[in-house]
XYZ file of C-alpha atoms in Angstrom:
683
model
C 129.692 -74.930 104.839
C 130.404 -73.328 101.455
C 131.551 -70.106 103.165
C 133.884 -72.092 105.400
C 135.592 -73.817 102.469
C 135.644 -70.669 100.304
C 137.461 -68.653 102.977
C 138.787 -65.329 101.640
C 141.667 -65.467 104.098
C 143.053 -68.335 102.016
C 143.585 -66.011 99.048
C 146.507 -63.596 98.547
C 146.042 -60.570 96.280
C 148.916 -58.532 94.843
C 148.078 -54.864 94.110
C 150.428 -52.903 91.848
C 150.123 -49.130 91.459
C 152.645 -46.280 91.504
C 150.186 -44.145 93.501
C 150.655 -44.635 97.225
C 147.131 -43.283 97.803
C 145.604 -45.772 95.367
C 147.485 -48.703 96.938
C 146.337 -47.617 100.398
C 142.711 -47.282 99.222
C 142.701 -50.718 97.555
C 144.411 -52.382 100.524
C 141.762 -50.970 102.881
C 138.980 -52.274 100.629
C 140.494 -55.738 100.108
C 141.431 -56.304 103.746
C 137.944 -55.210 104.777
C 136.652 -57.915 102.382
C 138.815 -60.480 104.207
C 141.640 -60.996 101.698
C 145.363 -60.957 102.403
C 147.250 -58.259 100.487
C 150.794 -57.482 99.309
C 151.856 -54.375 97.367
C 154.119 -53.398 94.452
C 154.781 -49.883 93.216
C 156.052 -50.806 89.739
C 156.176 -53.674 87.226
C 159.587 -54.971 88.317
C 158.362 -55.451 91.888
C 155.333 -57.352 90.540
C 157.548 -59.984 88.939
C 159.792 -60.450 91.985
C 156.864 -60.578 94.430
C 155.043 -63.085 92.205
C 158.001 -65.478 92.288
C 158.335 -65.086 96.057
C 154.684 -65.221 97.168
C 152.715 -66.828 94.289
C 149.581 -64.635 94.718
C 146.183 -65.915 93.655
C 145.281 -62.795 91.680
C 146.972 -59.521 90.610
C 145.397 -56.036 90.388
C 147.755 -54.070 88.109
C 147.798 -50.378 87.109
C 148.177 -49.795 83.369
C 150.646 -46.850 83.570
C 153.583 -47.333 85.984
C 157.223 -46.243 86.022
C 160.178 -48.511 85.128
C 157.942 -51.313 83.814
C 154.322 -50.559 82.880
C 151.388 -52.890 83.494
C 151.221 -54.233 79.934
C 154.920 -55.164 79.795
C 154.869 -56.648 83.302
C 151.801 -58.748 82.430
C 153.487 -60.056 79.270
C 156.650 -61.036 81.185
C 154.500 -62.644 83.886
C 153.225 -65.177 81.321
C 156.746 -66.598 81.009
C 157.067 -67.344 84.736
C 155.936 -70.719 86.213
C 152.232 -70.411 87.034
C 152.059 -66.915 85.573
C 149.800 -67.843 82.674
C 147.162 -69.317 85.001
C 147.115 -66.451 87.496
C 144.328 -63.949 86.750
C 145.448 -60.330 86.142
C 142.946 -57.479 86.318
C 144.286 -54.323 84.634
C 143.214 -51.085 86.325
C 143.148 -48.172 83.890
C 141.407 -44.995 82.817
C 142.339 -45.677 79.185
C 139.329 -47.173 77.442
C 140.322 -46.694 73.806
C 140.324 -49.864 71.699
C 144.107 -49.910 71.215
C 144.853 -49.732 74.972
C 142.280 -52.403 75.829
C 143.587 -54.757 73.114
C 147.165 -54.296 74.328
C 146.085 -55.261 77.847
C 144.413 -58.486 76.715
C 147.199 -59.385 74.294
C 149.708 -59.126 77.143
C 147.773 -61.789 79.067
C 145.407 -59.713 81.230
C 142.271 -61.526 82.349
C 140.132 -58.394 82.624
C 140.279 -54.674 83.190
C 138.554 -52.274 85.612
C 138.029 -48.615 84.717
C 139.024 -45.723 86.954
C 137.427 -44.482 89.124
C 136.994 -47.986 90.516
C 133.463 -49.242 90.984
C 134.064 -51.204 94.180
C 130.889 -53.293 93.782
C 132.043 -54.459 90.331
C 135.564 -55.218 91.614
C 134.106 -57.226 94.507
C 132.071 -59.338 92.067
C 134.926 -59.949 89.662
C 137.356 -60.936 92.395
C 134.813 -63.301 93.881
C 134.090 -64.887 90.504
C 137.714 -65.410 89.511
C 138.668 -66.832 92.876
C 135.509 -68.924 92.993
C 136.456 -70.405 89.608
C 139.857 -71.441 90.941
C 138.175 -72.858 94.000
C 135.663 -74.755 91.809
C 138.447 -76.474 89.907
C 139.743 -77.947 93.165
C 136.291 -78.693 94.506
C 135.046 -80.474 91.376
C 138.041 -82.762 91.318
C 137.587 -83.605 95.000
C 133.880 -84.132 95.353
C 131.439 -84.537 92.501
C 128.417 -84.555 94.785
C 129.443 -81.388 96.545
C 130.169 -79.762 93.184
C 126.701 -80.675 91.951
C 125.181 -78.998 95.010
C 127.141 -75.821 94.367
C 126.165 -75.780 90.698
C 122.451 -76.187 91.363
C 122.319 -73.670 94.204
C 124.694 -71.037 92.830
C 123.352 -67.507 92.501
C 124.978 -67.144 89.059
C 124.426 -68.934 85.780
C 126.577 -72.034 85.236
C 126.879 -73.991 81.993
C 129.164 -76.939 81.259
C 130.179 -77.716 77.661
C 132.355 -80.380 76.022
C 135.296 -79.680 73.747
C 132.916 -79.342 70.779
C 130.906 -76.632 72.503
C 127.884 -78.836 73.155
C 125.977 -78.074 76.337
C 126.224 -80.860 78.928
C 124.690 -79.069 81.907
C 122.840 -75.817 82.616
C 121.778 -74.729 86.092
C 118.423 -73.105 87.021
C 119.823 -69.564 87.081
C 121.145 -69.955 83.507
C 117.746 -71.252 82.401
C 116.105 -68.151 83.850
C 118.629 -65.722 82.341
C 118.218 -67.091 78.808
C 114.547 -68.014 79.218
C 115.152 -71.617 78.039
C 114.448 -74.926 79.719
C 117.415 -77.245 80.274
C 115.789 -79.924 78.095
C 115.760 -77.450 75.180
C 119.499 -76.803 75.452
C 121.219 -80.048 76.438
C 123.164 -81.220 73.425
C 122.840 -77.841 71.616
C 125.920 -75.735 70.824
C 126.821 -72.929 73.198
C 126.847 -70.465 70.283
C 123.054 -70.651 70.295
C 123.202 -68.656 73.533
C 126.495 -66.805 73.073
C 127.225 -66.466 69.315
C 130.573 -64.683 69.698
C 131.974 -67.190 72.227
C 135.040 -68.994 70.819
C 135.149 -72.083 73.047
C 138.118 -73.503 71.100
C 140.445 -70.697 72.197
C 142.579 -72.088 75.052
C 143.769 -68.578 75.959
C 140.307 -67.705 77.270
C 140.563 -70.140 80.183
C 140.551 -68.292 83.514
C 139.700 -65.051 81.693
C 136.924 -62.645 82.513
C 134.958 -61.936 79.337
C 132.102 -59.631 78.471
C 129.950 -60.927 75.618
C 126.420 -60.572 74.294
C 123.942 -63.330 75.140
C 120.813 -64.203 73.154
C 117.564 -65.121 74.910
C 114.937 -67.495 73.602
C 112.877 -64.532 72.298
C 115.938 -63.271 70.342
C 116.459 -60.294 72.660
C 120.059 -59.641 73.712
C 121.776 -58.854 77.023
C 125.343 -58.200 78.161
C 126.842 -60.992 80.259
C 130.097 -61.358 82.123
C 131.578 -64.845 82.176
C 134.566 -66.757 83.502
C 135.839 -70.059 82.093
C 137.572 -73.000 83.769
C 138.675 -76.334 82.334
C 138.440 -79.713 84.074
C 138.763 -83.389 83.138
C 136.561 -86.409 83.833
C 138.084 -89.760 82.795
C 140.521 -87.822 80.605
C 137.653 -86.153 78.769
C 137.900 -82.321 78.758
C 135.012 -80.063 79.785
C 134.644 -76.289 80.224
C 132.588 -74.631 82.942
C 131.131 -71.209 82.166
C 130.124 -69.100 85.171
C 128.258 -65.928 84.182
C 125.658 -63.344 85.128
C 123.554 -60.634 83.505
C 125.421 -57.329 83.793
C 122.805 -55.013 82.277
C 122.328 -53.097 85.547
C 126.071 -52.985 86.159
C 126.674 -51.636 82.662
C 124.125 -48.884 83.094
C 125.484 -48.074 86.548
C 129.063 -48.044 85.277
C 128.127 -45.634 82.522
C 126.513 -43.305 85.050
C 129.439 -43.502 87.476
C 132.011 -42.968 84.731
C 130.098 -39.998 83.341
C 129.742 -38.363 86.747
C 133.414 -38.968 87.567
C 134.886 -37.772 84.289
C 132.448 -35.241 82.851
C 131.126 -31.841 83.873
C 127.412 -32.099 84.635
C 126.555 -28.632 83.238
C 128.382 -28.578 79.899
C 129.022 -32.273 79.255
C 132.701 -31.493 78.720
C 135.484 -33.604 80.235
C 136.341 -32.430 83.751
C 139.732 -31.901 85.405
C 140.115 -35.610 86.268
C 139.579 -36.873 82.724
C 141.677 -34.039 81.326
C 144.573 -35.056 83.563
C 144.313 -38.650 82.348
C 144.417 -37.494 78.735
C 147.436 -35.287 79.438
C 149.197 -38.288 81.007
C 148.386 -40.290 77.893
C 149.805 -37.509 75.690
C 152.969 -37.324 77.808
C 153.465 -41.086 77.474
C 152.849 -40.935 73.723
C 155.111 -37.910 73.082
C 158.003 -39.417 75.041
C 158.205 -42.137 72.382
C 157.483 -39.967 69.335
C 159.298 -36.726 70.355
C 156.173 -34.794 69.428
C 154.846 -31.762 71.300
C 151.434 -30.796 72.597
C 150.023 -27.614 74.136
C 147.597 -26.614 76.898
C 145.516 -23.451 76.643
C 143.900 -22.273 79.895
C 140.965 -19.884 79.300
C 139.479 -17.910 82.181
C 136.469 -15.729 81.385
C 136.833 -12.059 82.311
C 134.275 -10.576 84.733
C 131.913 -13.554 84.464
C 130.673 -12.965 88.008
C 129.123 -9.693 86.868
C 126.804 -11.644 84.539
C 125.716 -13.983 87.359
C 125.133 -11.064 89.736
C 123.216 -8.887 87.285
C 121.289 -11.391 85.124
C 121.143 -14.420 87.428
C 122.736 -17.846 87.526
C 120.353 -19.366 84.954
C 121.619 -16.930 82.320
C 125.186 -17.547 83.508
C 124.796 -21.326 83.261
C 123.317 -21.101 79.764
C 126.202 -18.875 78.724
C 128.725 -21.416 80.037
C 127.016 -24.138 77.989
C 127.048 -22.002 74.836
C 130.737 -21.248 75.341
C 131.410 -24.988 75.566
C 129.535 -25.574 72.299
C 131.449 -22.793 70.557
C 134.859 -23.981 71.765
C 134.173 -27.598 70.695
C 133.114 -26.394 67.266
C 136.556 -24.982 66.528
C 138.824 -27.837 67.640
C 139.890 -31.037 65.920
C 138.469 -34.433 66.860
C 141.728 -35.472 68.528
C 141.877 -32.367 70.769
C 140.062 -31.944 74.091
C 138.057 -29.094 75.584
C 137.543 -29.467 79.349
C 135.836 -27.356 81.986
C 138.014 -26.834 85.060
C 135.794 -24.643 87.216
C 132.932 -22.169 87.085
C 134.380 -19.909 84.380
C 137.535 -21.815 83.437
C 138.128 -23.991 80.374
C 141.216 -25.794 79.134
C 142.003 -26.961 75.617
C 144.498 -29.777 75.004
C 145.997 -29.512 71.525
C 147.544 -32.925 70.974
C 149.285 -32.194 67.675
C 151.486 -29.102 67.579
C 153.774 -29.178 64.541
C 154.987 -25.583 64.843
C 155.047 -23.692 68.122
C 154.151 -20.386 66.451
C 150.798 -21.944 65.520
C 149.676 -21.915 69.162
C 149.810 -18.097 69.196
C 147.603 -18.013 66.109
C 145.201 -20.418 67.812
C 145.055 -18.207 70.911
C 144.207 -15.169 68.770
C 141.572 -17.243 67.000
C 139.861 -18.235 70.261
C 139.954 -14.681 71.626
C 138.135 -13.603 68.461
C 135.674 -16.507 68.664
C 134.725 -15.591 72.232
C 134.411 -11.877 71.411
C 131.467 -12.535 69.115
C 128.120 -11.915 70.891
C 126.148 -14.666 72.623
C 122.350 -14.495 72.517
C 121.021 -15.985 75.773
C 117.280 -15.677 76.489
C 117.094 -12.554 74.307
C 120.095 -11.012 76.098
C 123.003 -10.040 73.853
C 126.104 -10.809 75.899
C 129.718 -9.896 75.182
C 132.565 -11.611 76.976
C 136.337 -11.867 76.793
C 138.895 -14.276 78.197
C 142.433 -14.309 79.565
C 144.515 -17.176 78.170
C 147.636 -18.898 79.491
C 149.593 -21.353 77.335
C 152.138 -24.095 78.066
C 153.902 -26.443 75.640
C 155.209 -29.958 76.361
C 158.057 -30.617 77.068
C 159.426 -27.019 77.072
C 157.246 -25.824 79.968
C 156.960 -29.070 81.936
C 157.290 -32.812 81.549
C 154.320 -33.871 83.688
C 150.648 -32.970 83.916
C 150.806 -31.044 87.196
C 153.674 -28.811 86.082
C 152.039 -28.070 82.745
C 148.694 -27.215 84.369
C 150.344 -25.058 87.029
C 152.394 -23.122 84.487
C 149.360 -22.611 82.241
C 147.592 -21.164 85.280
C 150.556 -18.853 85.958
C 150.527 -17.630 82.347
C 146.759 -17.058 82.518
C 147.111 -14.863 85.622
C 149.802 -12.885 83.819
C 147.265 -12.257 81.054
C 144.824 -11.010 83.715
C 147.469 -8.656 85.094
C 148.128 -7.325 81.579
C 144.593 -6.027 81.280
C 142.656 -9.203 80.391
C 141.395 -10.200 76.912
C 144.874 -11.335 75.840
C 147.085 -14.425 75.951
C 150.464 -15.147 77.514
C 152.819 -18.041 76.747
C 154.596 -19.371 79.824
C 158.238 -18.403 80.404
C 160.630 -19.068 83.315
C 160.308 -15.361 84.126
C 156.598 -15.843 84.788
C 157.417 -18.733 87.097
C 159.800 -16.517 89.056
C 157.097 -13.851 89.310
C 154.670 -16.511 90.518
C 157.102 -17.679 93.210
C 157.585 -14.080 94.339
C 153.825 -13.676 94.422
C 153.478 -16.851 96.504
C 156.121 -15.599 98.922
C 154.332 -12.266 99.198
C 151.055 -14.083 99.891
C 152.704 -16.020 102.739
C 154.070 -12.805 104.245
C 150.684 -11.122 103.831
C 148.980 -13.899 105.773
C 150.873 -12.875 108.935
C 150.999 -9.112 108.393
C 148.025 -8.339 110.647
C 149.278 -10.703 113.335
C 152.711 -9.021 113.342
C 151.272 -5.454 113.311
C 152.993 -4.605 110.033
C 150.194 -2.444 108.601
C 150.094 1.299 109.144
C 147.729 3.995 107.945
C 148.777 7.162 106.189
C 146.415 10.113 105.887
C 146.144 12.562 102.987
C 144.447 15.882 103.727
C 141.363 17.158 101.918
C 140.853 20.935 101.869
C 137.902 23.211 101.321
C 138.234 24.711 97.838
C 137.270 28.255 98.878
C 139.209 28.566 102.156
C 141.898 25.870 101.620
C 141.328 24.818 105.235
C 141.711 21.130 106.071
C 138.215 19.634 106.345
C 138.947 15.938 106.073
C 141.454 13.173 105.423
C 141.563 9.936 103.483
C 142.889 6.810 105.204
C 145.380 4.929 103.013
C 146.841 1.596 104.139
C 150.580 0.914 103.910
C 152.510 -2.309 104.588
C 155.848 -1.950 106.348
C 157.491 -5.392 106.054
C 160.701 -5.974 108.084
C 162.563 -7.468 105.077
C 160.743 -6.141 102.012
C 160.419 -2.591 103.309
C 157.413 -0.500 102.348
C 155.293 -2.659 100.019
C 153.223 -0.801 97.423
C 149.440 -1.130 97.812
C 149.314 -1.849 94.064
C 151.186 -5.064 94.889
C 149.459 -6.378 97.963
C 145.863 -5.099 97.678
C 145.014 -7.220 94.568
C 146.645 -10.210 96.300
C 144.614 -9.604 99.447
C 141.461 -9.394 97.311
C 142.241 -12.684 95.587
C 143.042 -14.582 98.788
C 140.135 -13.111 100.777
C 142.481 -11.526 103.335
C 141.127 -8.114 102.345
C 138.155 -8.790 104.643
C 140.087 -8.742 107.963
C 142.536 -6.146 106.594
C 139.711 -3.829 105.538
C 138.043 -4.180 108.928
C 141.360 -3.329 110.618
C 141.693 -0.188 108.464
C 138.173 0.918 109.334
C 138.654 0.344 113.066
C 142.094 2.000 113.173
C 141.007 5.039 111.138
C 137.996 5.601 113.411
C 140.114 5.207 116.552
C 142.833 7.599 115.341
C 140.273 10.172 114.200
C 138.683 10.025 117.653
C 142.159 10.469 119.204
C 142.610 13.618 117.098
C 139.369 15.012 118.497
C 140.276 13.993 122.056
C 143.519 15.972 121.645
C 141.381 19.091 121.324
C 141.681 19.615 117.569
C 138.601 20.548 115.513
C 136.868 17.398 114.228
C 137.524 16.140 110.712
C 135.837 13.584 108.496
C 137.936 10.488 107.751
C 137.308 8.729 104.435
C 137.864 4.946 104.261
C 137.881 2.929 101.023
C 135.873 -0.293 100.912
C 137.076 -3.248 98.845
C 134.693 -5.106 96.506
C 134.718 -8.163 98.795
C 133.929 -6.076 101.863
C 131.044 -4.429 100.098
C 129.665 -7.693 98.656
C 130.162 -10.210 101.437
C 130.153 -8.449 104.763
C 127.240 -7.174 106.821
C 128.650 -3.664 106.628
C 125.939 -1.979 108.625
C 126.519 -4.245 111.619
C 130.319 -4.039 111.402
C 130.421 -0.243 111.021
C 127.952 0.219 113.878
C 130.037 -1.955 116.211
C 133.283 -0.168 115.273
C 131.766 3.275 115.862
C 130.417 2.107 119.213
C 133.799 0.595 120.151
C 135.881 3.646 119.156
C 133.401 6.334 120.243
C 133.580 8.199 116.890
C 130.401 10.032 115.903
C 128.946 8.716 112.591
C 129.029 12.103 110.854
C 132.843 12.034 110.968
C 133.105 8.809 108.945
C 132.901 8.732 105.163
C 132.946 5.455 103.203
C 134.140 5.255 99.599
C 133.464 2.673 96.880
C 134.531 2.819 93.252
C 132.013 3.458 90.515
C 132.516 -0.051 89.082
C 131.691 -1.633 92.473
C 128.598 0.539 92.825
C 127.297 -0.484 89.393
C 128.038 -4.213 89.818
C 124.800 -4.870 91.688
C 122.815 -1.657 91.899
C 120.052 -3.122 94.054
C 122.542 -4.338 96.689
C 124.429 -1.012 96.508
C 121.288 1.052 97.145
C 120.246 -1.111 100.096
C 123.695 -1.013 101.694
C 124.150 2.754 101.241
C 120.687 3.503 102.647
C 121.323 1.337 105.713
C 124.625 3.070 106.402
C 123.227 6.551 105.801
C 120.555 5.836 108.408
C 123.417 5.612 110.916
C 124.526 9.111 109.883
C 127.504 8.025 107.754
C 128.478 9.797 104.530
C 129.048 7.944 101.269
C 131.231 8.825 98.273
C 131.795 7.346 94.815
C 135.540 7.137 94.126
C 137.249 7.236 90.684
C 134.099 8.717 89.170
C 134.025 8.781 85.377
C 135.889 5.496 84.905
C 132.807 3.261 85.179
C 129.561 2.971 83.255
C 126.921 4.526 85.460
C 124.065 6.488 83.995
C 122.564 9.658 85.406
C 119.467 7.816 86.644
C 121.548 5.092 88.322
C 123.752 7.656 90.053
C 120.707 9.536 91.301
C 119.193 6.343 92.762
C 122.304 5.639 94.849
C 121.711 8.601 97.219
C 125.415 9.205 97.826
C 126.824 12.419 99.324
C 129.881 12.936 97.142
C 131.557 11.995 93.910
C 135.329 12.114 93.478
C 136.722 13.099 90.098
C 139.342 10.518 89.116
C 142.912 11.851 89.029
C 143.330 10.745 85.394
C 140.840 13.485 84.408
C 142.405 16.022 86.793
C 145.846 15.537 85.199
C 144.408 16.385 81.754
C 143.735 19.954 82.857
C 147.396 20.912 82.544
C 147.207 19.914 78.883
C 144.172 22.109 78.312
C 141.561 19.329 78.406
C 138.831 20.606 80.748
C 135.816 18.910 79.171
C 135.531 15.736 81.264
C 136.236 17.446 84.592
C 133.737 20.230 83.758
C 131.086 17.691 82.745
C 131.466 15.718 85.979
C 131.195 18.912 88.070
C 128.036 19.929 86.195
C 126.580 16.443 86.609
C 127.311 16.446 90.340
C 125.835 19.871 90.858
C 122.674 18.887 88.970
C 122.247 16.034 91.468
C 123.115 18.306 94.419
C 126.203 16.277 95.269
C 129.471 17.502 96.722
C 132.404 17.282 94.295
C 135.920 16.251 95.308
C 138.889 16.474 92.920
C 141.618 13.968 93.747
C 145.185 13.990 92.466
C 145.521 17.798 92.392
C 149.235 18.481 91.902
C 149.591 21.913 90.247
C 148.448 25.494 90.753
C 146.681 25.420 87.385
C 144.589 22.446 88.452
C 143.749 24.064 91.795
C 142.726 27.339 90.095
C 140.471 25.489 87.630
C 138.513 23.761 90.399
C 138.235 26.978 92.409
C 136.781 28.783 89.399
C 134.320 25.939 88.761
C 132.910 25.681 92.295
C 134.385 22.264 93.206
C 133.819 21.598 96.914
C 137.012 19.818 98.070
C 140.538 19.269 96.761
C 142.945 16.462 97.519
C 146.437 15.798 96.176
C 150.163 16.370 96.527
C 149.653 20.113 95.961
C 148.112 20.261 99.450
C 149.861 17.354 101.130
C 151.167 13.845 100.534
C 149.899 10.857 102.526
C 151.586 10.889 105.949
C 151.630 8.891 109.189
C 149.053 9.650 111.854
C 151.599 11.549 113.965
C 152.825 13.598 111.003
C 149.250 14.325 109.968
C 148.301 15.513 113.449
C 151.341 17.808 113.399
C 150.486 19.018 109.887
C 146.881 19.714 110.863
C 147.941 21.531 114.013
C 150.337 23.758 112.026
C 147.602 24.690 109.511
C 145.318 25.730 112.369
C 147.989 28.046 113.771
C 148.137 29.890 110.435
C 144.448 30.736 110.513
């Protein structure tokens, strides 16, 4: 019978939020609970809809355009019936000033974001039940008495002097008193901070501390309603113990707003604090700055030392960053190796550059993790409000753009956002969109650069080099699109296409009756790390019919040294198929003699930066690499040979193969076949 009278369909709830997603989410929840719902997207609509529909309760967002929740709530109090309609403020701002402003404007209660739906369900039920009780008590004293005695929550009735007139069994149990011990006693015995004389507390949701008979304390949530019997005023207090809810709320809030590894604020809480800063600075004309830090080469630490070491390093970085900021600034963790610092007080813009230099220096100092001495660096992007954006999303996006510019400039530096960087970012985005369809539209081609035997200068091989011929952009440089393909993961299908095409075209050369050559194909870091190379290469060789001995795979020295155990396993598996392996750009990495020996590769390629030094009389590095290779019984290839002097040096020093413009530029497959055919005729 109680459920029939207290029918949720009889209650109309007004939800006000500028987020369409939030309004949709709350409407779904409330309608599923059985309530009727209307919506407002700003404070002005709240006031007009209240006059038109007279809702029973209002759920109002704190920050809204045109008229915010606090102002709308204050103006609502002036409307007929507005001061008796409960308003629950929904906000992520839990500082004392914001909460006080909400209550001073007339709000009944507030709910923190993200919304704990179980708590909202309880508070709605209690507030609406209180309104229902006022009507019920005036209509039927007997029925009211039944509700009071059988309610699942504590109920206490007091007179205007705060003396307890009635206490139900649940209230007795909560406070561990018998009714006979409390009747006639003042309510402050149980709830010392309760000001029963304050008329403004009627129909409010309050959270206060209750005192049990044994002097222990507990948090309680209570709602007040006023009624009259023979013109004598009484107050009904409906309450319950919220200890479990409080603990649960703390857990939910922590998980929603804080990073579980470092304890730093996460992206969601950071965004809320940025919004708060934007709102504050609009009124004060102050500025604030965002500093986006992305660790350089952090993955190498995880891959070489393990994720436990990596996680401990991330925690130590968080501690170090927090140590060097002010109490009113925020350090947040955005992702695995990304941090963001919100500097809320920037008096002089030039100071942000000094801060960036300071943090680069702070991070350059060694970290001692489980007896490992680790050195790291970071790339930093900076944006300043309102110069680089007037909302959180724009500021975060532009900080990200500036950070990537720092990466492109060699890492371990900072960049302050400029409109030029935004233009470069848009161009990069456009290029990424084009790249996504390049394979589908057959826009990639392969050029081949010949490799010659040092002694005879006969062509003995070729290196496959991908080119992108876009219909509008023309020939796009690999330096532009290869890093982009790596970042987006498209290098995986592109690399597989290069491998398949190079094998097929090399087989076509042989089928044309020309002497067989070895084709060298470069592998990207992602291909080498993520793909089952042995299976893929085997299937491509089987599909194209190319014999394994005519395929040579190349990886850079830095890739080879990234995870030596994985490199050795992969190379050995591929060599079992009969495939050759070479280390490209040798001399630019950090491999030791013992590591190089363990890799069991066939060749090393001297990087062209060392080859070019020969014309200036610097032979030391090239000579050392040749001697090292010979000591390990490896073939030596010099790449980037462009002059007669360079060619003569490598001939005199027993280098095995030469490659460079001096012998031939990269050319299309047809031009290469023609070139190769012409060289054979000269023999």
